[in-house]
PDB file of C-alpha atoms and ligand atoms in Angstrom:
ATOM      1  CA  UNK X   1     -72.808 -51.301 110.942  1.00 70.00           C
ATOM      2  CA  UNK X   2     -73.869 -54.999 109.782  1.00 82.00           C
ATOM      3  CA  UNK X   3     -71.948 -55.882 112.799  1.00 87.00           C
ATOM      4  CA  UNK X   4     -73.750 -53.891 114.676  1.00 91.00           C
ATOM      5  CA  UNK X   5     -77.318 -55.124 113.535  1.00 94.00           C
ATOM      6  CA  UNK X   6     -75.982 -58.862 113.284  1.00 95.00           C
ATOM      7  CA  UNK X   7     -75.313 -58.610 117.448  1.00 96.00           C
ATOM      8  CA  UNK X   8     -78.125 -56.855 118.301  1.00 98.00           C
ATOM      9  CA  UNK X   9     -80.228 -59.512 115.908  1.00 97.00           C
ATOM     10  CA  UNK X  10     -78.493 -62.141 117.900  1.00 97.00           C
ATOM     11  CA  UNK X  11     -80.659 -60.882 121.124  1.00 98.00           C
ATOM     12  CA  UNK X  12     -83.729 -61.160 119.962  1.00 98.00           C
ATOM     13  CA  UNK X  13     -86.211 -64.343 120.743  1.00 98.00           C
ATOM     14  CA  UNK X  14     -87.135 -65.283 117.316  1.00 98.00           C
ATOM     15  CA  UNK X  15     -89.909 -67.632 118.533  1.00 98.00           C
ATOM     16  CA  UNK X  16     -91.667 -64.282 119.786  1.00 98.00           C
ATOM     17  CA  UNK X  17     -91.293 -61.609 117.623  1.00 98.00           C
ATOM     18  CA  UNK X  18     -94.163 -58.758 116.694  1.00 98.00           C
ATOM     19  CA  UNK X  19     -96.503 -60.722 114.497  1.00 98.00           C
ATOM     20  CA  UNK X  20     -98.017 -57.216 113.620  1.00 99.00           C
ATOM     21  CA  UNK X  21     -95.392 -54.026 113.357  1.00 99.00           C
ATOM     22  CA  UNK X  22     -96.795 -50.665 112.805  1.00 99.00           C
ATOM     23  CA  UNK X  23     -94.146 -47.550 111.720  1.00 99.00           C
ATOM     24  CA  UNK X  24     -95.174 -43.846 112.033  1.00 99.00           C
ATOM     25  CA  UNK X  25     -92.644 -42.539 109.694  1.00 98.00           C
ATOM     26  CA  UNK X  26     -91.697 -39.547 110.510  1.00 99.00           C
ATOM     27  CA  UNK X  27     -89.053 -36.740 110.678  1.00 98.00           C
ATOM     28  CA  UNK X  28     -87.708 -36.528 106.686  1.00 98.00           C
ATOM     29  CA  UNK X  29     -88.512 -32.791 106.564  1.00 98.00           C
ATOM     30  CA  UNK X  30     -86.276 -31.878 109.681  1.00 98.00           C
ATOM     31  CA  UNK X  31     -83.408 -34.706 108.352  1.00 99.00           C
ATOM     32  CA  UNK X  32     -83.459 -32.543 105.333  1.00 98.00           C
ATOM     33  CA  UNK X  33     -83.630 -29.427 106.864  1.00 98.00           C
ATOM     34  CA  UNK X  34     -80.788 -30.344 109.319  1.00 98.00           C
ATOM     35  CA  UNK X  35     -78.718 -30.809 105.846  1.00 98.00           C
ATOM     36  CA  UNK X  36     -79.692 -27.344 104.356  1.00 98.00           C
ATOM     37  CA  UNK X  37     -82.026 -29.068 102.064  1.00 98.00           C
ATOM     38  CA  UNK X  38     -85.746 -29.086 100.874  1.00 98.00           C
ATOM     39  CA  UNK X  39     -87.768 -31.330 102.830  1.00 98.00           C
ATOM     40  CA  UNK X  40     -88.332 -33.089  99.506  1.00 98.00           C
ATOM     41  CA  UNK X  41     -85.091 -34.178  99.336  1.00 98.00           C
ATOM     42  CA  UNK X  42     -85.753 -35.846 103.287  1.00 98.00           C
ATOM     43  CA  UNK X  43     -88.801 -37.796 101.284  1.00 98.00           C
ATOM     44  CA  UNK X  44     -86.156 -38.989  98.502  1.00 98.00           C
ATOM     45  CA  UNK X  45     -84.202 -40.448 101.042  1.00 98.00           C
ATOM     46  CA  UNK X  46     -86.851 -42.224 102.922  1.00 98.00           C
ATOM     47  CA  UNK X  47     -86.848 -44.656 100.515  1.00 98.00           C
ATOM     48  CA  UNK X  48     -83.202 -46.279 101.902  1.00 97.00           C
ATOM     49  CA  UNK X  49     -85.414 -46.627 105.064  1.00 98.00           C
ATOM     50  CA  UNK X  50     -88.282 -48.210 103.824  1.00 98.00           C
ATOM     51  CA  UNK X  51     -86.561 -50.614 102.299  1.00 96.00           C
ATOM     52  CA  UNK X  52     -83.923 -51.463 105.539  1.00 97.00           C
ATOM     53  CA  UNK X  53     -87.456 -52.100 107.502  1.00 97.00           C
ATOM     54  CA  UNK X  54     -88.800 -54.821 104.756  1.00 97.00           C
ATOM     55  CA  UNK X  55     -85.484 -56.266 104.986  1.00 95.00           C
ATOM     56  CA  UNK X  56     -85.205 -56.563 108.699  1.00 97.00           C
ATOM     57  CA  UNK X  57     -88.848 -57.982 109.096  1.00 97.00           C
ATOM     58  CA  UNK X  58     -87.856 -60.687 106.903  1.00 96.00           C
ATOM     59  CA  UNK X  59     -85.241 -61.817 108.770  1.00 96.00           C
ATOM     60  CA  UNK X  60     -87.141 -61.705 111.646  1.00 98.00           C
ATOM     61  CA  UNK X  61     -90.254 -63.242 110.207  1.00 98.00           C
ATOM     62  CA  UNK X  62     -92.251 -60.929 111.003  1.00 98.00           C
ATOM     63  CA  UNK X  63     -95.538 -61.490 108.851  1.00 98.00           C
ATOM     64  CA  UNK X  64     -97.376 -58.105 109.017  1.00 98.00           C
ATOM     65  CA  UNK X  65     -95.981 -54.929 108.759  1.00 98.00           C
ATOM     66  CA  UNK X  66     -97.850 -51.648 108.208  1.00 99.00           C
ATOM     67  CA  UNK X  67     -96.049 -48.301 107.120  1.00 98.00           C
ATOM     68  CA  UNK X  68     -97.830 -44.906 107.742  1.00 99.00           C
ATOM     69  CA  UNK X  69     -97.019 -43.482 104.376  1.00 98.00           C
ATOM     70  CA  UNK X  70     -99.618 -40.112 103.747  1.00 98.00           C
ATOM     71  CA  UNK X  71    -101.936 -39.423 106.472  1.00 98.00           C
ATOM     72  CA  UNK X  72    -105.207 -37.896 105.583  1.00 98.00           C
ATOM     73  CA  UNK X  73    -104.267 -34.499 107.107  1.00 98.00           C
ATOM     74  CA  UNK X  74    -101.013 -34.741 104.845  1.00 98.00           C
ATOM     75  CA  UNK X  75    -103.628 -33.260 102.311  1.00 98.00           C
ATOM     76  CA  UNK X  76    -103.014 -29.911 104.338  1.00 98.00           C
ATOM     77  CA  UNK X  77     -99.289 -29.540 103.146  1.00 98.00           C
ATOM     78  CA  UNK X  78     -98.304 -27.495 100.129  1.00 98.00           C
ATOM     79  CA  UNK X  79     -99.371 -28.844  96.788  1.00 98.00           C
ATOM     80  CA  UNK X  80     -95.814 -29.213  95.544  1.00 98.00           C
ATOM     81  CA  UNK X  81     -95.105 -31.429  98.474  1.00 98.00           C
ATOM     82  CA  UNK X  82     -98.001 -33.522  97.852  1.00 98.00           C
ATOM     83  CA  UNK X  83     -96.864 -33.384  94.382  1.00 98.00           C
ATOM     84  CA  UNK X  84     -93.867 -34.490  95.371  1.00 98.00           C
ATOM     85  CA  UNK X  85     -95.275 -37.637  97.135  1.00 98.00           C
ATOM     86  CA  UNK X  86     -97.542 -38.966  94.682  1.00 98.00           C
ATOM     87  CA  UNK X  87     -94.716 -38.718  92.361  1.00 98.00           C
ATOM     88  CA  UNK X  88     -92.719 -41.090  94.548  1.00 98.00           C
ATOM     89  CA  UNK X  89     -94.704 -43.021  95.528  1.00 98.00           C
ATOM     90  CA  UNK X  90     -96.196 -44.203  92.028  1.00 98.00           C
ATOM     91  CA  UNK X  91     -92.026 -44.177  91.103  1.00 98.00           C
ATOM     92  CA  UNK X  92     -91.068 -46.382  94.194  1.00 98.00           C
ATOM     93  CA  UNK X  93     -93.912 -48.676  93.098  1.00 97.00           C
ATOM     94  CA  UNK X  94     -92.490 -49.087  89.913  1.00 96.00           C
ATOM     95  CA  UNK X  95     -88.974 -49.351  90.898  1.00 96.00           C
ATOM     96  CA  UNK X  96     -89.881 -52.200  93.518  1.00 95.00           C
ATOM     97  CA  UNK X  97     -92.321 -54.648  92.593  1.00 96.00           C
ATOM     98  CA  UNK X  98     -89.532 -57.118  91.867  1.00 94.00           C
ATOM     99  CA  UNK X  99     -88.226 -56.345  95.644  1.00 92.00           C
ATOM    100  CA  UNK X 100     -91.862 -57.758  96.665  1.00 96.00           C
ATOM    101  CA  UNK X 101     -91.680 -60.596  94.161  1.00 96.00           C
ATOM    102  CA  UNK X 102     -88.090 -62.047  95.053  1.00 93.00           C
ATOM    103  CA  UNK X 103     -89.048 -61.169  99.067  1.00 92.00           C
ATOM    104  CA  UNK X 104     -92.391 -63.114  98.302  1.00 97.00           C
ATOM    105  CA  UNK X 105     -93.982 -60.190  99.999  1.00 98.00           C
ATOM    106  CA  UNK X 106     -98.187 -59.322  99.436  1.00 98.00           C
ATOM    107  CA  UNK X 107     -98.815 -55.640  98.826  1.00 98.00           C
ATOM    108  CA  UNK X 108    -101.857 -53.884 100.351  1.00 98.00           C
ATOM    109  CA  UNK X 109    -102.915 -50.684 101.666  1.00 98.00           C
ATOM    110  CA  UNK X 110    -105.258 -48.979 104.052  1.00 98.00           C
ATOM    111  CA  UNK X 111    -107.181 -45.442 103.410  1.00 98.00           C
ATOM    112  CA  UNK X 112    -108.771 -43.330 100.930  1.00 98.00           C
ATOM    113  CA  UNK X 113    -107.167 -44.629  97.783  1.00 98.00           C
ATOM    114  CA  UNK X 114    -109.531 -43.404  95.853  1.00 98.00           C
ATOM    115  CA  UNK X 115    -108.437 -39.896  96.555  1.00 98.00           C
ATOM    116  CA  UNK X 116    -104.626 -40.405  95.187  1.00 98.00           C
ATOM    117  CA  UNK X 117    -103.943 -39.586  91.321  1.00 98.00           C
ATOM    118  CA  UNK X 118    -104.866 -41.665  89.048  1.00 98.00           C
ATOM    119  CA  UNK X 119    -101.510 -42.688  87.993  1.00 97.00           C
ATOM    120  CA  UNK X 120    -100.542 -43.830  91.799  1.00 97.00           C
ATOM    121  CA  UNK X 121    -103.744 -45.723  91.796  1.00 98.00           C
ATOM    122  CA  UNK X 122    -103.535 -47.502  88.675  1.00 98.00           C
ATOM    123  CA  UNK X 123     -99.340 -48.769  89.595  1.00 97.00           C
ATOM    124  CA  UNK X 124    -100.682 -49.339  93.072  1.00 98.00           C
ATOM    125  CA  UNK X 125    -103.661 -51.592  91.955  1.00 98.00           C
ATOM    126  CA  UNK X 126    -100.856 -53.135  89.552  1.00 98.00           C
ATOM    127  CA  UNK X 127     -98.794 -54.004  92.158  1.00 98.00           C
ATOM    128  CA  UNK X 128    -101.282 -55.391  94.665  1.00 98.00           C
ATOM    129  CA  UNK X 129    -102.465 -57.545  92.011  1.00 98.00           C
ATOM    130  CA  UNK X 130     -99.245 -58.913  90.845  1.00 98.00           C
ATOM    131  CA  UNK X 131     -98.362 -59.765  94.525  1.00 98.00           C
ATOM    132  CA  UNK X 132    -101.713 -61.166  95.694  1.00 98.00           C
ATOM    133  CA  UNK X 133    -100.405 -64.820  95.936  1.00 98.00           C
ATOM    134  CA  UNK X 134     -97.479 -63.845  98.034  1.00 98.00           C
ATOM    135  CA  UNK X 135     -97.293 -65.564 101.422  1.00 97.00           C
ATOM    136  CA  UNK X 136     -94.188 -64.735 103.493  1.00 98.00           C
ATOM    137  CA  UNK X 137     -95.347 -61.437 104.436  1.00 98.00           C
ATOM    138  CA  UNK X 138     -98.035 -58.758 103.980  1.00 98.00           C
ATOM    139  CA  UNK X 139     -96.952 -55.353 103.683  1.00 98.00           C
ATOM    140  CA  UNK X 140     -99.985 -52.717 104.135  1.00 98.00           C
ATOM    141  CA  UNK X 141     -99.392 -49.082 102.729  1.00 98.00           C
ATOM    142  CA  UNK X 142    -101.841 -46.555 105.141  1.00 98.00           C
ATOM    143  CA  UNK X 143    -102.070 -43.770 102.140  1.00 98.00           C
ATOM    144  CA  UNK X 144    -104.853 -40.960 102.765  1.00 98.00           C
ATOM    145  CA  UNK X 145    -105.211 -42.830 105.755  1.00 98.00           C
ATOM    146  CA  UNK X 146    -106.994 -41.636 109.137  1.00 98.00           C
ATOM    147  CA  UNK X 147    -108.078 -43.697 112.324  1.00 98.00           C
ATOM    148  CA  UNK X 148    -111.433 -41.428 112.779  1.00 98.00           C
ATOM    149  CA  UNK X 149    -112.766 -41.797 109.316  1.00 98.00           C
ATOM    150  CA  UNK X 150    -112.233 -45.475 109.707  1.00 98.00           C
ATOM    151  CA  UNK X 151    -114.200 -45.454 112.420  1.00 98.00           C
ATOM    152  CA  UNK X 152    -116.586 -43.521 111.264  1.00 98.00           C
ATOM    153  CA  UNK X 153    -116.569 -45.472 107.959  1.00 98.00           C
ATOM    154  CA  UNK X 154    -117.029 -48.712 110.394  1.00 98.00           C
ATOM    155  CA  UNK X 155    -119.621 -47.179 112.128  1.00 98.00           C
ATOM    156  CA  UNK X 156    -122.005 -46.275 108.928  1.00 98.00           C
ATOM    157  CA  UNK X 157    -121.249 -49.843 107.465  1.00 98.00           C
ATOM    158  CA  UNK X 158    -122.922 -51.350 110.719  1.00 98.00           C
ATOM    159  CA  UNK X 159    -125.964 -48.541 110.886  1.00 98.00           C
ATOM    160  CA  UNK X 160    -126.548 -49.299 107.280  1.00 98.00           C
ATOM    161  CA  UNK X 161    -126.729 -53.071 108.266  1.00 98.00           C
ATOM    162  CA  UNK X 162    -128.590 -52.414 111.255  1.00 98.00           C
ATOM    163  CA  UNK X 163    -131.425 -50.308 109.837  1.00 98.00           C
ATOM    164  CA  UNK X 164    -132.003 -53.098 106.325  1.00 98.00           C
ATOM    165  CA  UNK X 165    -132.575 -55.587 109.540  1.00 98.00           C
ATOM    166  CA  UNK X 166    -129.523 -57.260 108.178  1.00 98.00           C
ATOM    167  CA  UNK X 167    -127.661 -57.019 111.406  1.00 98.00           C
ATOM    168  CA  UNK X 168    -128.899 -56.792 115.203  1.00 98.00           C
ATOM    169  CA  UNK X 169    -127.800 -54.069 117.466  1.00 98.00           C
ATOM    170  CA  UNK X 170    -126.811 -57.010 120.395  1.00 98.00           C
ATOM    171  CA  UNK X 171    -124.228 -58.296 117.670  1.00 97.00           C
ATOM    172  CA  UNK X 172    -122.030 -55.479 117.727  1.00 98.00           C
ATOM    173  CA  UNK X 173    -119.026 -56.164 119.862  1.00 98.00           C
ATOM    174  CA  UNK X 174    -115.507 -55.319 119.955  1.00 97.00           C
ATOM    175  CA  UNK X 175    -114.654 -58.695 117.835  1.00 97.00           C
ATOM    176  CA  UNK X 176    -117.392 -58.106 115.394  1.00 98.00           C
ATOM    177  CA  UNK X 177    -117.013 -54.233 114.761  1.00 98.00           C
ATOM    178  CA  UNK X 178    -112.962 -55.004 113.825  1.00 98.00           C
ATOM    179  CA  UNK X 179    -114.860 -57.084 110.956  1.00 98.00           C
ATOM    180  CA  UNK X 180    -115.842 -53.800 109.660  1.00 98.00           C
ATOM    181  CA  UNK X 181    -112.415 -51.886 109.930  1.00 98.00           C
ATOM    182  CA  UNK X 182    -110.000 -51.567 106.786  1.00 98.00           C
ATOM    183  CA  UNK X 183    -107.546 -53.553 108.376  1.00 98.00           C
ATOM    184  CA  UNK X 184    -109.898 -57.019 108.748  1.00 97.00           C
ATOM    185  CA  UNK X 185    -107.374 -58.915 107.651  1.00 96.00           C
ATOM    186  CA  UNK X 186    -104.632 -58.178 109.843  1.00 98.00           C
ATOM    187  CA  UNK X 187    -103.803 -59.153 113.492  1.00 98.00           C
ATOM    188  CA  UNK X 188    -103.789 -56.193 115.718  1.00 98.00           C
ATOM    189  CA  UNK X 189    -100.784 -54.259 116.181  1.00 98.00           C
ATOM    190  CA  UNK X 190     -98.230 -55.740 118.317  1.00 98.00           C
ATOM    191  CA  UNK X 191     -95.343 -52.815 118.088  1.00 99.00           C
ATOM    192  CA  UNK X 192     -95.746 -49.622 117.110  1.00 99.00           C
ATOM    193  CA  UNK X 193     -92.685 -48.112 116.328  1.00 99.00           C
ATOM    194  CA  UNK X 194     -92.446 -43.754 116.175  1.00 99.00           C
ATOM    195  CA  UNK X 195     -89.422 -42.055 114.616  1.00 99.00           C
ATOM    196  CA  UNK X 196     -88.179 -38.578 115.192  1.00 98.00           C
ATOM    197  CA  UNK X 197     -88.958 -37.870 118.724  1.00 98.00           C
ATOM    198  CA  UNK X 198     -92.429 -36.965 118.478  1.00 98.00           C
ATOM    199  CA  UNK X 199     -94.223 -38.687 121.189  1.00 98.00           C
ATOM    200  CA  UNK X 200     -98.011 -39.099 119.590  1.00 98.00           C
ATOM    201  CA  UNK X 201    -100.250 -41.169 117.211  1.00 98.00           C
ATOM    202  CA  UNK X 202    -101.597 -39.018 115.109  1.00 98.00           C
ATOM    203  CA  UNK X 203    -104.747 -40.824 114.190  1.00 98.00           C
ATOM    204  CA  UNK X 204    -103.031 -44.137 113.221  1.00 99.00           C
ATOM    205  CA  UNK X 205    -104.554 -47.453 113.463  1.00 99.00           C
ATOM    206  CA  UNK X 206    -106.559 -46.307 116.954  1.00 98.00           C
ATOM    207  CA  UNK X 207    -108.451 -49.058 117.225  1.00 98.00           C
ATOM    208  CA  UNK X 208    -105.769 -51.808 116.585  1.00 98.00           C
ATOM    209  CA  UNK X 209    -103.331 -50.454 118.815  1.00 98.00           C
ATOM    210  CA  UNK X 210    -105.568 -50.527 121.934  1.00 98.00           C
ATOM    211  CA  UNK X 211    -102.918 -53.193 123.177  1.00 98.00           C
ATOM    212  CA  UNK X 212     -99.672 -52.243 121.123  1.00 98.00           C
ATOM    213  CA  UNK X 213     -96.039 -51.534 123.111  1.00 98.00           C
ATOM    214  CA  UNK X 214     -95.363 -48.479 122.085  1.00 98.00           C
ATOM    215  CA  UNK X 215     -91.543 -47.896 121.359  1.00 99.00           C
ATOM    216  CA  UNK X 216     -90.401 -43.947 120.051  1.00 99.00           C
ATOM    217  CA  UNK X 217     -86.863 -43.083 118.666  1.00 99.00           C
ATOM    218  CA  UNK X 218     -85.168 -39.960 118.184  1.00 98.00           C
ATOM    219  CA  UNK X 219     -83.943 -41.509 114.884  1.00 99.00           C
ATOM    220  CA  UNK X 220     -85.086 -39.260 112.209  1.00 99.00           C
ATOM    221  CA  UNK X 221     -87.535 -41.748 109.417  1.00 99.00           C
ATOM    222  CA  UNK X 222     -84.213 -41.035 106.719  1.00 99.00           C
ATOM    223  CA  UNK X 223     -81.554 -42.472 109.215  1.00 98.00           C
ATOM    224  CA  UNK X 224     -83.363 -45.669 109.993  1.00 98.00           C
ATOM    225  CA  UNK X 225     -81.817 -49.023 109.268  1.00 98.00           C
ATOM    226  CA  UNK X 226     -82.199 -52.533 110.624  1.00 98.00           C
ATOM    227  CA  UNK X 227     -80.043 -52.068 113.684  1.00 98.00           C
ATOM    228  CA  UNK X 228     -83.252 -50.236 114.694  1.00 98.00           C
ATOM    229  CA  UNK X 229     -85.171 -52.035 114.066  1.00 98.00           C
ATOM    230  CA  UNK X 230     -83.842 -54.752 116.066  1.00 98.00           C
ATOM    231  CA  UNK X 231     -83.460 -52.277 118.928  1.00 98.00           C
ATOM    232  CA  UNK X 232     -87.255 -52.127 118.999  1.00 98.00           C
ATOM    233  CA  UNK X 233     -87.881 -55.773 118.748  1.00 98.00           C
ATOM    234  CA  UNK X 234     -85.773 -55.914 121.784  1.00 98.00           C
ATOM    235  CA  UNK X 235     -87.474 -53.121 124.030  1.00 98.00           C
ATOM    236  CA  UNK X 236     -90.435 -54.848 122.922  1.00 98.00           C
ATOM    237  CA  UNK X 237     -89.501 -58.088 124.082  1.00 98.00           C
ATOM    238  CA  UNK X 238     -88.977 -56.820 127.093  1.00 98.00           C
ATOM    239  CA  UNK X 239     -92.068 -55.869 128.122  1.00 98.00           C
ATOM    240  CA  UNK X 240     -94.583 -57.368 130.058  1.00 98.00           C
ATOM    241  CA  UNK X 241     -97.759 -57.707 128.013  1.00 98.00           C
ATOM    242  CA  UNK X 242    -100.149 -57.776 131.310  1.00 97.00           C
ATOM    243  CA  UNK X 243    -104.114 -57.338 129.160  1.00 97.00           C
ATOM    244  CA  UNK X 244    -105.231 -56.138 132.006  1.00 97.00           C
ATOM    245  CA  UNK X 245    -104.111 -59.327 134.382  1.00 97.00           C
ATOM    246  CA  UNK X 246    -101.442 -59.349 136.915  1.00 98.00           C
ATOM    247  CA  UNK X 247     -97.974 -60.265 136.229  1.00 96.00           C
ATOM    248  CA  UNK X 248     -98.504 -62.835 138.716  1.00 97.00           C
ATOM    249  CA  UNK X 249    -101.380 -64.569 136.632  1.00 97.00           C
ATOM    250  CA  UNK X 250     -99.086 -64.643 133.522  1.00 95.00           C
ATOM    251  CA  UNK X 251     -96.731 -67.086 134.790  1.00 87.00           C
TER     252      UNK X 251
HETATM  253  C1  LIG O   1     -92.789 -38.010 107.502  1.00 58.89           C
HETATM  254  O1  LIG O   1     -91.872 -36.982 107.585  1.00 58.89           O
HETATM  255  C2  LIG O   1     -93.341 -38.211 106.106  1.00 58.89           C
HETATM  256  C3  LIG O   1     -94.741 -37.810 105.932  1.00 58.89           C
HETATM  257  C4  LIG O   1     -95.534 -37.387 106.871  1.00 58.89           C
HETATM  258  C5  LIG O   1     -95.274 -37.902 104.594  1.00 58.89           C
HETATM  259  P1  LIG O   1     -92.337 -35.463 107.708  1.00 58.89           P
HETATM  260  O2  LIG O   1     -92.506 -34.921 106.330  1.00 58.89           O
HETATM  261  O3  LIG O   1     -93.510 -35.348 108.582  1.00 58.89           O
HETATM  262  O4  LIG O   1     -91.071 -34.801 108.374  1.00 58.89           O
HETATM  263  P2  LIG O   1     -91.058 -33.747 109.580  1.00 58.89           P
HETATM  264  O5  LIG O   1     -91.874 -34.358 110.675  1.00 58.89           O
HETATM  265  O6  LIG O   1     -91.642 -32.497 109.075  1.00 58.89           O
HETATM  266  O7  LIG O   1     -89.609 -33.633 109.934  1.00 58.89           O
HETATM  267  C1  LIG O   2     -97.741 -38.695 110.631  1.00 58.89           C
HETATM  268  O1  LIG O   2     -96.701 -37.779 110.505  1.00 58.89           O
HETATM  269  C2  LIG O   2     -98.126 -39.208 109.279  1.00 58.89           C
HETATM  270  C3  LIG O   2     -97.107 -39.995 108.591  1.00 58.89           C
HETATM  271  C4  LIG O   2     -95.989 -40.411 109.087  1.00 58.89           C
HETATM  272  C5  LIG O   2     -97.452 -40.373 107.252  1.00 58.89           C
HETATM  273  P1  LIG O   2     -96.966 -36.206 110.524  1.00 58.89           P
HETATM  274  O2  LIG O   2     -95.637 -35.549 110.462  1.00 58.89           O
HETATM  275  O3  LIG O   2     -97.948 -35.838 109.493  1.00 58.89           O
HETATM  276  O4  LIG O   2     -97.627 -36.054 111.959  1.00 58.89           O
HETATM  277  P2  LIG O   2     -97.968 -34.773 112.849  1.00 58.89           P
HETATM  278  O5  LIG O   2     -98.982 -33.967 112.135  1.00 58.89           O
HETATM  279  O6  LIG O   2     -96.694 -34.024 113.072  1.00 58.89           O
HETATM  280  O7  LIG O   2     -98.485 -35.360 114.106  1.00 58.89           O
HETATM  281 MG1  LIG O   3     -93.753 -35.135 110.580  1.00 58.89          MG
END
């Protein structure tokens, strides 16, 4: 298996990796299932996953890498499942903030925060804190997180500006409304990675993706280690990232 990752590593262009990855995490219930297990247990084991992804963006250098943790809709799944999340989340937290120290890795997330349990907020704001002055990497938890009501939260930001005359109607462009987005800090999304076959977005990161590759595996979320990873960078690389010109005009 390292062998595995170390030769597929060995293909990839290091001078022009993703500078923003995005991961839809997804398929731990059916991993579970597939073992005659709750789908709880596919969330324990996501963990292994999570962690093989930080570790194979570092090698890579990859500086920005967003994980699609609880979407907003996620609200709509039994409560002991929810439960279940908070739970490990706020343990994971706990359990890895010296994985972001020695990794020199910046904590952040994107969503509705303020809708988790209070316990998951308080280790989360712990943990952002305590890695604020990181500066290899950023890594940005989406938690309660959902495209449209970024948008929409975008959107009232710049009416609320526009109607106290602090902001003019003729300013508002595409580079100016991503000013208003959660994610103002980050590039836009170079890679967006999908496990487990399913071949949508579900209302992630919309507007920053406009230009992503897109690159889906079959790999169920609980099975996914830095081997591929790499196999992503490398379908990414080869594309050609056209914006609209000719490949003619890129050369
Ligand atoms: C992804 O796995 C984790 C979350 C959405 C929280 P799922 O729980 O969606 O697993 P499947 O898609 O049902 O297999
Ligand atoms: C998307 O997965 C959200 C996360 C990975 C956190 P879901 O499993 O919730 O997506 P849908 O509803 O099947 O599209
Ligand atoms: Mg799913």
């Amino acid at each position: 298996m390292k062998r595995m990752s170390a030769t597929l590593k060995n293909k990839i262009n290091l001078a022009r990796v993703p500078q923003h990855l995005a991961i839809i995490m997804d398929g731990n219930g059916r991993w579970a299932k597939k073992k005659g297990m709750l789908r709880t247990f596919g969330h324990q084991n996501a963990i292994k996953a999570v962690r093989s992804a930080i570790e194979g963006c570092n090698e890579l250098n990859i500086p920005y890498l967003t994980l699609y943790a609880f979407s907003s809709e996620n609200w709509k799944r039994p409560t002991e499942e929810v439960n279940f999340l908070m739970n490990l989340l706020f343990k994971t937290l706990t359990k890895e903030l010296h994985t972001f120290q020695e990794n020199n890795i910046r904590l952040r997330t994107i969503g509705s925060t303020q809708l988790l349990p209070a316990q998951a907020q308080a280790e989360l704001n712990k943990v952002i804190d305590a890695t604020k002055n990181n500066t290899k990497a950023t890594l940005t938890l989406a938690l309660s997180y959902g495209s449209q009501d970024e948008i929409i939260d975008a959107v009232k930001k710049i009416c609320k500006e526009v109607v106290g005359n602090q902001k003019s109607i003729e300013s508002i462009s595409p580079e100016d409304f991503r000013n208003y987005l959660y994610t103002t800090e980050l590039p836009d999304v170079d890679l967006m990675i999908r496990t487990s076959g399913e071949l949508r977005i579900s209302n992630f990161l919309l507007w920053q993706s406009a230009y992503a590759e897109l690159h889906f595996t079959k790999v169920l979320w609980p099975d996914f280690r830095k081997k591929d990873l790499f196999k992503a960078v490398i379908d990414y690389q080869s594309r050609e990232r056209r914006f609209g010109k000719t490949g003619e005009q890129l050369v």
